[in-house]
XYZ file of C-alpha atoms in Angstrom:
784
model
C 53.080 -38.483 159.239
C 54.478 -38.180 162.698
C 56.354 -35.153 163.056
C 54.670 -33.686 165.773
C 54.344 -37.140 167.667
C 57.982 -37.952 166.963
C 59.064 -34.303 168.046
C 57.155 -34.754 171.467
C 58.549 -38.321 171.731
C 62.304 -37.248 171.166
C 61.475 -34.581 174.061
C 60.345 -37.103 176.412
C 62.737 -40.087 175.392
C 65.930 -38.276 175.015
C 67.661 -35.227 176.554
C 67.140 -32.004 174.600
C 70.149 -29.970 173.695
C 70.924 -26.990 171.433
C 74.365 -26.449 170.110
C 75.778 -23.912 167.763
C 79.311 -23.861 166.717
C 80.616 -21.279 164.301
C 81.573 -22.684 161.006
C 85.232 -22.983 160.167
C 86.937 -24.020 156.728
C 85.498 -27.211 155.541
C 88.412 -28.273 153.578
C 90.764 -27.829 156.652
C 88.620 -30.051 158.798
C 88.953 -32.887 156.144
C 85.162 -32.771 154.637
C 85.080 -33.276 150.887
C 81.453 -33.171 149.402
C 82.575 -33.569 146.035
C 84.213 -37.220 146.893
C 80.667 -38.597 146.196
C 77.802 -37.861 144.019
C 74.042 -38.392 145.217
C 71.914 -40.962 143.264
C 68.402 -41.798 143.969
C 67.307 -45.461 144.192
C 64.270 -47.846 144.720
C 65.552 -50.959 146.796
C 62.487 -52.909 147.106
C 60.060 -54.080 144.429
C 58.104 -56.954 143.081
C 57.270 -58.270 139.460
C 54.751 -61.314 138.344
C 57.798 -63.500 139.408
C 56.030 -63.183 142.564
C 53.191 -61.195 143.829
C 53.426 -58.344 141.490
C 52.860 -57.276 137.953
C 54.897 -57.266 135.026
C 58.505 -58.632 134.053
C 61.655 -57.739 135.577
C 62.435 -56.270 132.143
C 59.732 -53.946 132.336
C 60.336 -53.051 135.933
C 63.749 -51.814 134.981
C 62.991 -50.191 131.679
C 60.061 -48.040 133.755
C 62.211 -47.390 136.774
C 65.033 -46.008 134.469
C 62.843 -43.023 133.669
C 62.387 -42.148 137.381
C 65.550 -43.223 139.392
C 69.084 -43.980 139.045
C 68.896 -47.373 140.652
C 66.180 -49.918 140.714
C 66.286 -53.607 142.622
C 63.916 -56.047 141.858
C 63.225 -58.235 145.000
C 60.608 -60.712 144.574
C 59.386 -63.000 147.345
C 61.497 -66.050 147.796
C 58.819 -68.902 148.025
C 57.772 -67.699 144.485
C 61.395 -68.273 143.156
C 61.179 -72.248 143.130
C 58.726 -72.198 140.105
C 61.004 -71.714 136.942
C 60.150 -69.766 133.978
C 60.432 -71.717 130.846
C 63.038 -74.081 132.424
C 65.129 -71.210 133.755
C 65.504 -69.963 137.292
C 63.826 -66.685 138.166
C 66.871 -65.418 139.957
C 69.082 -65.830 136.952
C 66.530 -64.309 134.735
C 66.102 -61.539 136.924
C 69.910 -60.713 137.312
C 70.390 -61.136 133.623
C 67.540 -58.367 132.985
C 69.536 -56.224 135.600
C 72.689 -56.434 133.760
C 71.219 -55.977 130.503
C 69.361 -52.877 131.969
C 72.369 -51.336 133.396
C 73.828 -48.330 131.582
C 76.846 -46.858 133.153
C 76.360 -43.229 133.739
C 72.562 -43.661 133.297
C 70.968 -46.278 135.394
C 71.924 -49.278 137.387
C 69.747 -52.387 137.785
C 70.181 -54.615 140.935
C 68.746 -58.277 141.507
C 67.685 -59.668 144.961
C 65.040 -61.357 146.577
C 62.757 -61.011 149.839
C 62.896 -63.703 152.745
C 59.643 -63.431 154.504
C 58.905 -65.097 157.877
C 56.671 -64.183 160.871
C 59.916 -62.531 162.670
C 60.086 -60.262 159.772
C 61.103 -59.485 155.989
C 64.598 -59.253 154.658
C 65.945 -58.229 151.134
C 69.170 -60.064 149.891
C 70.999 -58.393 147.010
C 72.993 -59.883 144.061
C 72.637 -63.536 144.743
C 71.609 -66.601 142.553
C 71.124 -68.587 145.835
C 68.028 -68.083 148.002
C 66.532 -69.318 150.996
C 62.722 -69.791 151.557
C 60.698 -69.843 154.387
C 59.343 -73.134 153.172
C 62.577 -74.919 154.241
C 63.957 -72.445 156.997
C 61.573 -69.965 158.400
C 63.375 -69.038 161.347
C 65.532 -65.891 162.011
C 68.416 -68.165 163.198
C 68.355 -70.170 160.035
C 68.408 -67.141 157.866
C 71.352 -65.432 159.828
C 73.237 -68.867 159.562
C 72.537 -68.546 155.807
C 73.607 -64.843 155.338
C 77.019 -65.754 157.106
C 77.648 -68.535 154.773
C 76.841 -66.720 151.465
C 78.068 -63.467 152.646
C 75.641 -61.467 150.549
C 74.382 -57.935 151.097
C 70.920 -57.525 153.171
C 68.327 -55.104 154.251
C 65.768 -55.183 157.231
C 62.663 -54.437 155.474
C 59.647 -52.261 156.937
C 60.247 -53.532 160.602
C 56.942 -53.035 163.026
C 54.126 -54.887 164.347
C 52.616 -55.701 160.792
C 55.261 -57.626 159.594
C 57.536 -58.056 162.304
C 60.664 -56.468 163.980
C 63.220 -59.342 163.648
C 62.377 -60.440 167.443
C 63.395 -56.924 168.560
C 66.245 -56.869 166.409
C 67.990 -59.944 167.918
C 71.523 -59.246 167.765
C 74.012 -61.702 165.828
C 77.472 -60.175 165.779
C 78.719 -62.156 162.579
C 75.456 -61.335 160.619
C 76.024 -57.528 161.371
C 78.904 -57.806 158.977
C 76.132 -58.298 156.176
C 72.955 -56.899 157.184
C 74.050 -53.334 156.577
C 70.489 -51.661 155.463
C 67.328 -50.834 157.187
C 64.062 -49.843 155.450
C 62.524 -47.019 157.337
C 60.299 -45.705 154.770
C 58.104 -48.157 152.958
C 54.880 -47.430 150.513
C 53.867 -47.319 147.049
C 50.773 -45.000 147.514
C 50.809 -41.475 145.750
C 51.785 -39.765 148.861
C 55.411 -39.977 149.964
C 54.475 -40.023 153.519
C 56.263 -43.347 153.842
C 58.705 -43.022 156.702
C 56.491 -44.163 159.842
C 57.284 -43.231 163.423
C 57.296 -47.163 164.051
C 59.850 -47.789 161.485
C 61.894 -44.631 162.735
C 61.931 -45.939 166.202
C 62.658 -49.383 165.191
C 65.857 -48.061 163.337
C 67.059 -46.463 166.820
C 66.307 -50.030 168.582
C 68.432 -51.665 166.039
C 71.266 -49.293 166.372
C 70.964 -49.799 170.219
C 71.225 -53.303 169.689
C 74.584 -53.139 167.875
C 73.512 -53.239 164.420
C 75.453 -51.197 161.884
C 72.680 -50.062 159.552
C 71.926 -47.556 156.934
C 68.282 -46.247 156.364
C 66.528 -46.572 152.961
C 63.136 -45.478 151.623
C 61.477 -47.700 149.216
C 58.155 -48.138 147.353
C 57.789 -51.839 147.700
C 55.885 -51.768 144.242
C 53.503 -54.641 143.168
C 52.102 -52.853 140.306
C 53.627 -51.390 137.081
C 54.829 -48.191 138.790
C 58.490 -49.025 140.013
C 60.049 -46.098 141.214
C 57.247 -43.708 140.025
C 54.598 -44.515 142.728
C 55.662 -41.373 144.617
C 58.588 -39.050 145.330
C 60.352 -41.408 148.141
C 63.800 -42.441 147.405
C 66.820 -43.983 148.917
C 69.887 -41.440 148.483
C 73.191 -43.254 147.612
C 76.351 -41.754 148.013
C 78.651 -43.081 145.342
C 81.605 -42.171 143.307
C 79.893 -42.868 140.187
C 76.660 -44.529 138.454
C 77.818 -48.032 137.891
C 77.396 -51.427 139.462
C 80.577 -51.629 141.282
C 80.346 -48.169 142.940
C 76.496 -48.574 143.835
C 77.036 -51.957 145.235
C 80.139 -50.366 147.055
C 78.046 -47.701 148.544
C 75.403 -50.035 149.796
C 77.834 -52.256 151.294
C 79.546 -49.279 153.390
C 76.279 -47.836 154.451
C 76.562 -44.427 152.344
C 72.565 -44.021 151.963
C 69.908 -41.719 153.452
C 66.184 -42.360 153.480
C 64.156 -39.327 151.687
C 60.506 -38.589 151.010
C 61.651 -35.867 148.529
C 63.257 -37.174 145.477
C 65.523 -34.022 145.276
C 66.890 -33.702 148.515
C 70.831 -33.810 148.918
C 72.057 -34.624 152.104
C 76.069 -34.967 153.085
C 76.870 -35.828 156.651
C 80.702 -36.295 157.784
C 82.295 -37.049 161.350
C 85.773 -36.258 162.006
C 86.298 -36.035 158.229
C 84.803 -39.455 157.271
C 81.383 -39.821 155.513
C 78.188 -41.428 156.781
C 78.218 -44.985 157.345
C 81.802 -44.838 158.603
C 82.826 -46.751 161.865
C 85.582 -44.476 163.555
C 87.647 -44.859 166.339
C 86.408 -43.350 169.547
C 87.655 -39.971 170.887
C 86.199 -37.248 173.271
C 84.756 -35.152 170.514
C 82.927 -35.715 167.258
C 83.333 -32.649 164.759
C 80.348 -33.175 162.559
C 79.435 -31.646 159.179
C 76.035 -31.450 157.646
C 75.292 -30.195 153.956
C 71.535 -30.157 152.985
C 70.084 -28.567 149.538
C 66.616 -28.751 148.231
C 65.803 -25.659 146.203
C 62.380 -24.542 147.397
C 61.898 -27.134 150.265
C 63.317 -25.426 153.293
C 63.975 -27.486 156.302
C 61.343 -26.836 159.233
C 63.380 -28.692 161.894
C 66.895 -30.366 161.818
C 68.172 -32.766 164.726
C 71.446 -34.508 165.320
C 70.351 -37.626 166.889
C 72.872 -39.952 168.955
C 72.573 -42.759 171.201
C 72.624 -40.552 174.261
C 71.142 -37.327 173.427
C 69.255 -35.511 170.592
C 70.331 -31.989 169.727
C 68.059 -29.731 167.783
C 69.814 -27.170 165.518
C 67.619 -24.302 165.398
C 69.302 -21.867 163.389
C 68.928 -24.106 160.372
C 65.101 -23.875 160.147
C 63.696 -22.096 157.225
C 66.763 -22.812 154.904
C 66.460 -24.796 151.790
C 70.408 -25.033 151.551
C 72.739 -25.158 154.267
C 76.261 -25.940 155.733
C 76.695 -26.609 159.271
C 79.566 -27.918 161.681
C 79.284 -28.754 165.311
C 81.295 -30.343 168.058
C 79.703 -32.810 169.909
C 80.767 -34.938 173.157
C 81.459 -38.461 172.972
C 80.349 -39.647 176.537
C 81.997 -43.412 176.207
C 83.505 -45.951 173.804
C 80.236 -46.532 171.815
C 78.183 -43.843 170.190
C 76.674 -43.034 166.936
C 75.291 -39.841 165.350
C 72.686 -39.465 162.538
C 70.703 -36.379 160.985
C 67.065 -36.117 161.065
C 65.399 -33.359 159.019
C 61.622 -32.548 158.742
C 60.962 -30.050 155.758
C 58.611 -27.311 155.842
C 56.125 -29.493 153.685
C 56.425 -32.368 156.322
C 58.736 -34.636 154.314
C 61.395 -36.323 156.099
C 64.936 -37.101 155.555
C 67.011 -39.479 157.615
C 70.681 -40.212 157.106
C 73.190 -43.039 157.927
C 74.915 -42.923 161.183
C 78.458 -42.477 161.945
C 79.850 -44.330 164.534
C 82.678 -43.889 167.154
C 83.865 -46.839 168.815
C 86.415 -48.262 171.154
C 88.797 -50.600 169.067
C 88.494 -53.273 171.828
C 86.591 -56.292 170.238
C 84.507 -56.960 173.489
C 81.234 -54.724 173.098
C 78.491 -53.588 175.438
C 75.146 -52.593 173.984
C 71.392 -52.773 174.528
C 71.663 -51.619 178.041
C 68.103 -51.704 179.821
C 67.352 -50.344 183.299
C 64.474 -52.008 185.169
C 62.376 -50.476 186.122
C 62.428 -48.164 183.133
C 61.296 -45.148 185.239
C 62.592 -45.954 188.834
C 61.935 -44.526 191.891
C 63.899 -44.133 195.221
C 61.870 -46.785 196.657
C 62.758 -49.454 193.900
C 65.684 -52.049 193.450
C 67.395 -50.989 190.073
C 68.664 -53.985 187.768
C 70.412 -53.138 184.587
C 70.608 -55.724 181.967
C 72.720 -55.689 178.762
C 74.217 -57.610 175.836
C 78.167 -58.134 175.920
C 79.654 -59.767 172.865
C 82.665 -60.260 170.536
C 82.916 -58.840 167.214
C 85.807 -60.492 165.834
C 86.371 -64.007 164.346
C 89.153 -64.990 167.298
C 88.649 -66.026 170.775
C 89.318 -63.214 173.208
C 89.176 -62.462 176.871
C 88.790 -59.289 178.916
C 87.773 -58.105 182.378
C 84.276 -56.497 182.452
C 84.195 -53.659 185.275
C 80.963 -51.802 186.176
C 81.321 -48.379 187.848
C 78.363 -46.568 189.455
C 79.175 -42.640 189.813
C 82.905 -43.653 189.313
C 82.803 -46.014 192.100
C 83.703 -49.664 191.148
C 80.869 -51.960 191.697
C 81.242 -55.005 189.968
C 84.103 -56.973 188.156
C 84.112 -60.276 186.189
C 86.540 -62.003 183.838
C 85.154 -63.034 180.539
C 86.226 -65.336 177.792
C 84.509 -65.182 174.287
C 84.586 -67.599 171.236
C 84.423 -65.812 167.678
C 81.503 -63.951 167.526
C 79.930 -64.926 170.763
C 77.385 -62.969 172.558
C 76.047 -63.073 176.190
C 72.450 -61.941 175.945
C 70.636 -60.364 178.848
C 73.178 -60.243 181.524
C 71.743 -58.715 184.621
C 73.353 -57.070 187.623
C 71.459 -55.640 190.238
C 72.452 -52.154 191.653
C 69.938 -51.857 194.184
C 68.125 -48.669 195.488
C 69.565 -45.203 194.069
C 69.021 -41.793 195.275
C 66.837 -39.357 193.693
C 68.612 -37.624 190.836
C 70.947 -38.900 187.988
C 73.312 -41.820 188.460
C 75.724 -42.627 185.915
C 76.539 -46.349 185.228
C 79.945 -47.127 183.260
C 80.856 -50.171 181.700
C 84.495 -51.081 181.268
C 86.506 -53.561 179.499
C 89.987 -53.896 180.526
C 90.062 -50.360 181.827
C 88.510 -48.825 179.012
C 84.847 -47.202 179.109
C 82.848 -49.116 176.232
C 79.503 -47.952 177.164
C 77.446 -46.030 179.883
C 73.966 -44.868 180.729
C 72.650 -42.360 182.972
C 69.740 -43.674 185.332
C 67.150 -40.819 186.306
C 65.339 -41.614 189.725
C 62.566 -39.887 190.950
C 60.234 -39.899 194.257
C 57.756 -42.449 194.363
C 54.303 -41.284 192.991
C 51.219 -43.264 192.038
C 51.330 -46.773 191.410
C 53.872 -49.093 189.601
C 52.153 -50.798 186.934
C 54.305 -53.784 185.267
C 53.243 -54.672 181.462
C 54.345 -58.085 180.233
C 55.439 -58.124 176.710
C 57.501 -61.359 176.752
C 54.973 -63.952 175.675
C 53.642 -63.068 172.168
C 51.568 -60.845 174.127
C 48.410 -59.117 172.270
C 49.334 -55.281 172.916
C 46.697 -53.355 170.913
C 46.842 -49.604 170.196
C 43.795 -49.178 172.592
C 46.047 -50.649 175.455
C 48.902 -48.475 174.237
C 46.610 -45.416 174.769
C 45.719 -46.539 178.125
C 49.182 -46.864 179.275
C 49.877 -43.412 178.013
C 46.932 -42.346 180.115
C 47.981 -44.152 183.216
C 51.388 -42.574 182.766
C 49.904 -39.088 182.510
C 47.996 -39.791 185.667
C 51.336 -40.003 187.692
C 51.588 -43.810 187.572
C 55.064 -45.422 186.754
C 54.598 -48.049 183.817
C 57.409 -50.254 182.973
C 57.423 -53.450 180.701
C 59.041 -56.850 181.615
C 62.431 -57.274 179.951
C 63.855 -60.476 180.418
C 61.859 -62.660 182.459
C 58.453 -62.060 184.243
C 59.347 -62.185 187.761
C 60.943 -60.301 190.784
C 59.761 -57.099 189.936
C 58.721 -54.396 192.632
C 55.375 -53.293 191.331
C 51.904 -52.817 192.693
C 50.060 -54.152 189.620
C 50.769 -56.756 186.907
C 48.932 -56.600 183.509
C 49.275 -59.493 181.344
C 47.957 -59.080 177.663
C 47.420 -62.804 177.032
C 49.080 -64.031 173.715
C 47.752 -63.073 170.371
C 46.574 -65.791 167.664
C 49.702 -66.251 165.796
C 53.446 -66.224 166.919
C 55.253 -69.217 168.328
C 53.697 -71.136 171.236
C 57.145 -71.722 172.775
C 56.946 -68.090 173.648
C 53.484 -67.950 174.796
C 54.050 -70.353 177.653
C 55.246 -68.877 181.032
C 57.988 -70.664 182.592
C 57.773 -72.470 185.968
C 59.628 -69.489 188.000
C 57.025 -66.905 186.357
C 54.131 -68.911 187.330
C 55.681 -69.271 190.859
C 56.559 -65.683 191.154
C 53.101 -64.608 189.992
C 51.099 -66.880 192.295
C 53.066 -65.160 195.065
C 52.580 -61.595 193.719
C 50.915 -59.665 196.695
C 49.417 -56.957 194.345
C 46.720 -57.284 191.629
C 47.239 -59.330 188.349
C 44.902 -58.637 185.515
C 44.966 -60.987 182.492
C 43.584 -58.977 179.570
C 42.075 -61.269 176.947
C 44.179 -61.654 173.741
C 43.194 -63.278 170.382
C 44.500 -66.627 171.256
C 41.605 -67.552 173.383
C 42.919 -71.070 173.825
C 46.065 -69.367 175.799
C 43.714 -66.823 177.543
C 41.890 -69.836 179.211
C 45.218 -71.531 179.995
C 46.371 -68.627 181.990
C 43.321 -68.096 183.661
C 43.374 -71.612 184.939
C 46.925 -71.446 185.800
C 46.660 -68.146 187.839
C 43.679 -68.480 189.921
C 44.715 -65.304 191.849
C 44.504 -63.168 188.717
C 41.459 -61.139 187.455
C 40.377 -61.920 184.219
C 39.403 -58.929 181.962
C 37.870 -59.262 178.609
C 38.607 -55.705 177.049
C 40.808 -52.778 177.335
C 37.552 -50.600 178.263
C 36.755 -52.806 181.168
C 40.476 -52.610 182.368
C 40.369 -49.053 182.023
C 37.547 -48.777 184.324
C 38.940 -50.860 186.885
C 41.864 -48.968 187.039
C 40.018 -45.730 187.198
C 41.254 -44.055 183.611
C 38.153 -44.751 181.163
C 38.915 -41.923 179.255
C 41.517 -43.494 177.044
C 39.422 -46.720 176.053
C 36.438 -44.893 175.106
C 38.305 -42.112 173.358
C 37.864 -43.673 169.862
C 34.449 -45.091 170.038
C 32.970 -41.787 171.484
C 34.593 -39.884 168.464
C 33.236 -42.166 165.914
C 29.584 -41.904 164.817
C 27.646 -45.020 164.789
C 27.272 -44.920 161.034
C 27.853 -47.804 158.357
C 29.141 -46.580 155.100
C 28.260 -49.043 152.399
C 30.103 -48.349 148.880
C 27.834 -48.241 145.722
C 29.470 -46.202 143.315
C 32.334 -48.240 142.250
C 30.831 -51.452 140.552
C 30.305 -53.158 143.617
C 29.061 -56.635 143.952
C 25.708 -55.958 145.668
C 23.331 -52.753 145.514
C 21.208 -51.965 148.461
C 18.231 -53.840 147.417
C 20.272 -57.187 147.895
C 21.421 -56.061 151.303
C 18.104 -55.630 153.252
C 18.810 -58.057 155.746
C 22.058 -56.837 156.516
C 20.655 -53.362 156.572
C 17.967 -54.821 159.050
C 20.635 -56.124 161.310
C 22.740 -52.778 161.504
C 19.652 -50.636 162.092
C 18.515 -52.812 164.803
C 21.890 -52.415 166.637
C 21.347 -48.594 166.439
C 23.629 -48.034 163.544
C 22.781 -45.709 160.658
C 23.302 -46.941 157.390
C 24.727 -44.638 154.477
C 24.991 -45.838 151.120
C 27.652 -43.661 149.123
C 28.695 -43.436 145.619
C 32.091 -41.524 146.373
C 34.380 -42.047 149.296
C 34.915 -38.499 150.687
C 36.041 -38.066 154.446
C 33.885 -40.506 156.503
C 33.564 -40.327 160.268
C 31.441 -43.592 160.861
C 32.653 -46.851 162.688
C 32.461 -49.013 159.569
C 33.130 -48.708 155.606
C 31.786 -51.590 153.432
C 33.538 -52.156 149.939
C 32.273 -55.129 147.969
C 34.766 -55.757 145.017
C 34.599 -52.396 144.192
C 37.144 -50.791 141.269
C 38.488 -47.357 139.861
C 39.048 -45.594 143.165
C 40.685 -42.353 142.962
C 43.904 -41.365 144.741
C 41.840 -38.831 147.074
C 39.371 -41.663 147.811
C 42.152 -43.985 148.648
C 43.599 -41.578 150.936
C 40.277 -40.833 152.710
C 40.146 -44.780 153.227
C 43.436 -44.870 154.872
C 42.761 -41.842 157.075
C 39.270 -43.556 157.971
C 41.287 -46.625 159.235
C 44.012 -44.839 160.829
C 41.561 -42.681 162.806
C 39.843 -45.720 164.256
C 37.235 -47.104 161.641
C 36.868 -50.492 160.525
C 37.286 -51.164 157.031
C 35.420 -54.396 155.433
C 36.880 -55.036 151.947
C 35.677 -58.222 149.871
C 37.002 -59.409 146.666
C 36.036 -62.124 144.253
C 37.234 -65.054 142.287
C 39.007 -64.481 138.866
C 36.430 -66.642 137.009
C 35.646 -64.188 133.898
C 37.898 -61.672 135.470
C 35.144 -61.248 138.230
C 37.424 -60.098 140.836
C 38.918 -56.295 140.836
C 41.769 -57.699 142.532
C 44.562 -55.083 141.435
C 42.280 -52.370 142.522
C 41.400 -53.673 145.831
C 44.928 -54.450 146.455
C 45.861 -51.078 145.747
C 43.741 -49.915 148.849
C 45.483 -52.762 150.658
C 48.712 -51.539 149.555
C 48.179 -47.825 150.845
C 47.536 -49.288 154.330
C 50.793 -51.197 154.267
C 48.628 -54.519 154.494
C 50.110 -57.865 155.646
C 47.677 -59.383 153.214
C 46.637 -59.317 149.793
C 43.829 -60.666 147.593
C 44.942 -63.606 145.192
C 44.054 -63.555 141.529
C 42.516 -67.059 141.849
C 39.173 -69.232 142.394
C 38.836 -71.099 145.695
C 37.198 -74.492 144.858
C 36.401 -77.205 147.132
C 35.099 -80.830 145.967
C 34.273 -81.894 149.603
C 32.670 -79.093 151.596
C 30.387 -77.076 149.278
C 26.806 -76.200 148.721
C 26.030 -77.736 145.279
C 29.190 -76.921 143.125
C 33.054 -76.851 144.085
C 32.925 -73.014 143.724
C 30.373 -72.789 146.136
C 32.532 -73.351 149.198
C 31.689 -74.088 152.783
C 34.494 -73.244 155.457
C 33.927 -72.498 159.195
C 30.133 -72.816 158.779
C 30.416 -69.700 156.322
C 29.508 -70.189 152.983
C 31.356 -68.315 150.038
C 29.834 -67.829 146.262
C 32.854 -67.884 143.914
C 35.744 -66.368 146.361
C 39.289 -65.714 146.090
C 41.752 -66.846 148.537
C 44.004 -63.993 150.424
C 47.575 -64.217 150.719
C 49.241 -63.676 154.272
C 52.358 -62.008 154.438
C 52.678 -60.618 157.824
C 50.921 -60.651 161.338
C 47.050 -60.857 160.486
C 44.540 -62.859 162.381
C 42.966 -65.628 160.319
C 39.442 -65.801 160.783
C 38.366 -68.391 158.225
C 40.589 -70.785 156.526
C 40.055 -74.311 154.894
C 41.826 -77.757 154.943
C 39.876 -78.978 151.996
C 39.910 -76.033 149.585
C 42.195 -75.474 146.898
C 43.307 -72.394 144.813
C 42.980 -72.722 140.938
C 44.015 -70.077 138.285
C 40.253 -69.786 136.773
C 41.165 -67.061 134.311
C 44.225 -69.085 132.957
C 46.073 -65.755 133.064
C 49.025 -67.703 135.266
C 48.765 -65.013 137.815
C 47.414 -66.769 140.686
C 49.897 -66.969 143.719
C 50.349 -70.654 145.300
C 49.119 -70.884 148.922
C 49.920 -73.635 151.372
C 46.373 -73.367 152.885
C 43.424 -71.562 151.837
C 42.705 -68.556 153.830
C 39.263 -67.047 153.187
C 38.838 -64.086 155.825
C 41.408 -62.068 158.224
C 41.734 -59.224 160.409
C 44.290 -57.004 161.076
C 45.171 -53.682 163.142
C 46.142 -50.464 161.225
C 46.572 -47.203 163.192
C 43.874 -46.827 165.508
C 41.442 -48.982 163.579
C 41.408 -52.452 161.896
C 40.581 -53.936 158.416
C 38.706 -57.151 157.825
C 39.400 -58.875 154.292
C 36.911 -61.550 152.771
C 37.430 -63.369 149.619
C 33.816 -62.628 148.687
C 31.121 -60.589 150.255
C 29.082 -62.887 152.436
C 26.199 -60.509 153.661
C 24.020 -60.277 150.767
C 20.529 -61.379 151.199
C 21.505 -64.743 149.398
C 23.766 -65.543 152.037
C 22.712 -63.956 155.019
C 20.866 -66.204 157.032
C 23.703 -68.947 156.512
C 26.358 -66.597 157.747
C 24.310 -64.562 160.242
C 26.070 -65.828 163.187
C 29.415 -64.739 161.491
C 28.380 -61.516 160.640
C 26.928 -60.613 163.892
C 29.559 -62.049 166.145
C 32.881 -61.585 164.228
C 32.315 -59.092 161.498
C 30.452 -56.788 163.457
C 31.454 -57.967 166.789
C 27.858 -57.647 168.267
C 28.131 -60.593 170.599
């Protein structure tokens, strides 16, 4: 849960206001809560048609006992393989229709498009687009515009991608109408994360018109029953047509409580609506959840956040309030934190000028300017209709005309990152208005302070490897009085004392990793200090170091923090964690302690204590090792998640499916609880070329694996070991092995403050230790 963190963030990021307006007759104000019923859905789930379990028929049948609406959205790249000569999309859609009983249950069909930039669900289409053919976000937007189907952004964040910071395409905005801000199938309904919530706000600020959902992303036979998280859907009736109408018109709310009811109206129109802009928004909220009172209630808008304090401690309330609309583009939504910590987030209501030319995604550079710095404003301006338009853009600073330009736009055309330099501003608040044909369409308040501390520029434009540890250092630098800003459009011409460039991460596109010529020239002429913080793509770290001879190369955040005089943040986690390695022995793990003597000796030689455990209670060490274990309880899985999120490293290994040797389902349950970008495959890896005596004794990257499974990578994970010659086979004959383009045997990914290393087979037993020692020491334990 991120309640305290988010509450603090809201106070910092947005102005804090308290508004209380006496309630008047709701009927007189045009509010009709009886116009829509609330139904509860799960809009993201998988079956054996991709990487899940069971059939679509089983999914709908099971879910009908726990929810009103269930969507089956199997991964697109599995859909090419037919079932008994029939397409999986048509079979799933037919199963959905057969399962639908008006008034009782609605089944929906869809698929999940996955790529490095993010994952997107598309609903009710027999056509699909696969990353194998078109894995670029631009390709997807062109396709969705052509087929005109409903789509949803899935689990936005670092792990799976956030769609290139929600790169905005005006025409695609007509079809991508939903955003998943809650995702997870662990028992706890704690699935609305701070990261996804803040990405929701980012998407709204980019110009997307989106309604939030909370879904379980099931991969096992627990469709809609994994936890209490639900998508609330406001529809006139429980039938296919009305449910789809509600989703198309963004009438949803994301809830971690399966019984919560939330209605939200603005000027008489229900949430999800786009209204003509006026001076005031007359908002109405109805909330009910018997025995589950609200702890905090917020009205969140593009310009401010309001806490409605008098609604605390009530499990049912009606509220009306009148709020200022500062310009021609404003949205409002409701955010509720219940006493038990569960969260509920409504769809927005938009108030927009009717002109087709819009201005959004306004950024101020530097982000926190001082009176000695030149201020630059950067924004997107675009046409939202299918006809060419012309208009006059005017910019006013504190009511005085500052800039004017005649503009013309083709249908749905957008000008990204248009920049205007304002210059130095006086200490205090400066208002900047954007006008089109004399009408205010957007505005921003710039808060200018006296200069204090240093101005530190962080590059984020080049697939930078920005770790949680670096983010903690940045927070500490700000707490110490420094002004930290991030590069917005191009890495040049910033008024800064220090530049920190986290060099690129291993995944991502090389095109974005390269510095352009003007950036290199500016960096070479920069008068302050430049620090190159080593990222996981070591080739690019070397390339940057060679290119920027005036920069200081730094290997770790800890080293950088010492240089900058702020060591507390980088050592905070490692100081807290005890030098203990916990090795699980109580869940039928592959190796007992008598087969791990060499591994144990290595650990003790490096000042680690080794603790063999039979149950995973609260662990506070640096490492937890699980070797193909099974039958973990819900409490144990929660303890594993807490261990990783608190800064620990989980080393988790599986095994091939030969003779059902791999406990894939149990291990993937742990990975699911971590919202992992990878899963263990139910297969056996074989290699007829690189092996040590038999094709199942695989050698890859000078590491040997005895009867390993492969790892399926869906999101952002660093591949540690892969093979060009190995292949995947379904050794148990159950047809449950997922096809892979390339065999991956070991990966690493960050999670919370910690990380996870997943390996297709344990490689550190006494049988394998000597051969694999270098990898164990230098990569697995990072002892180099």
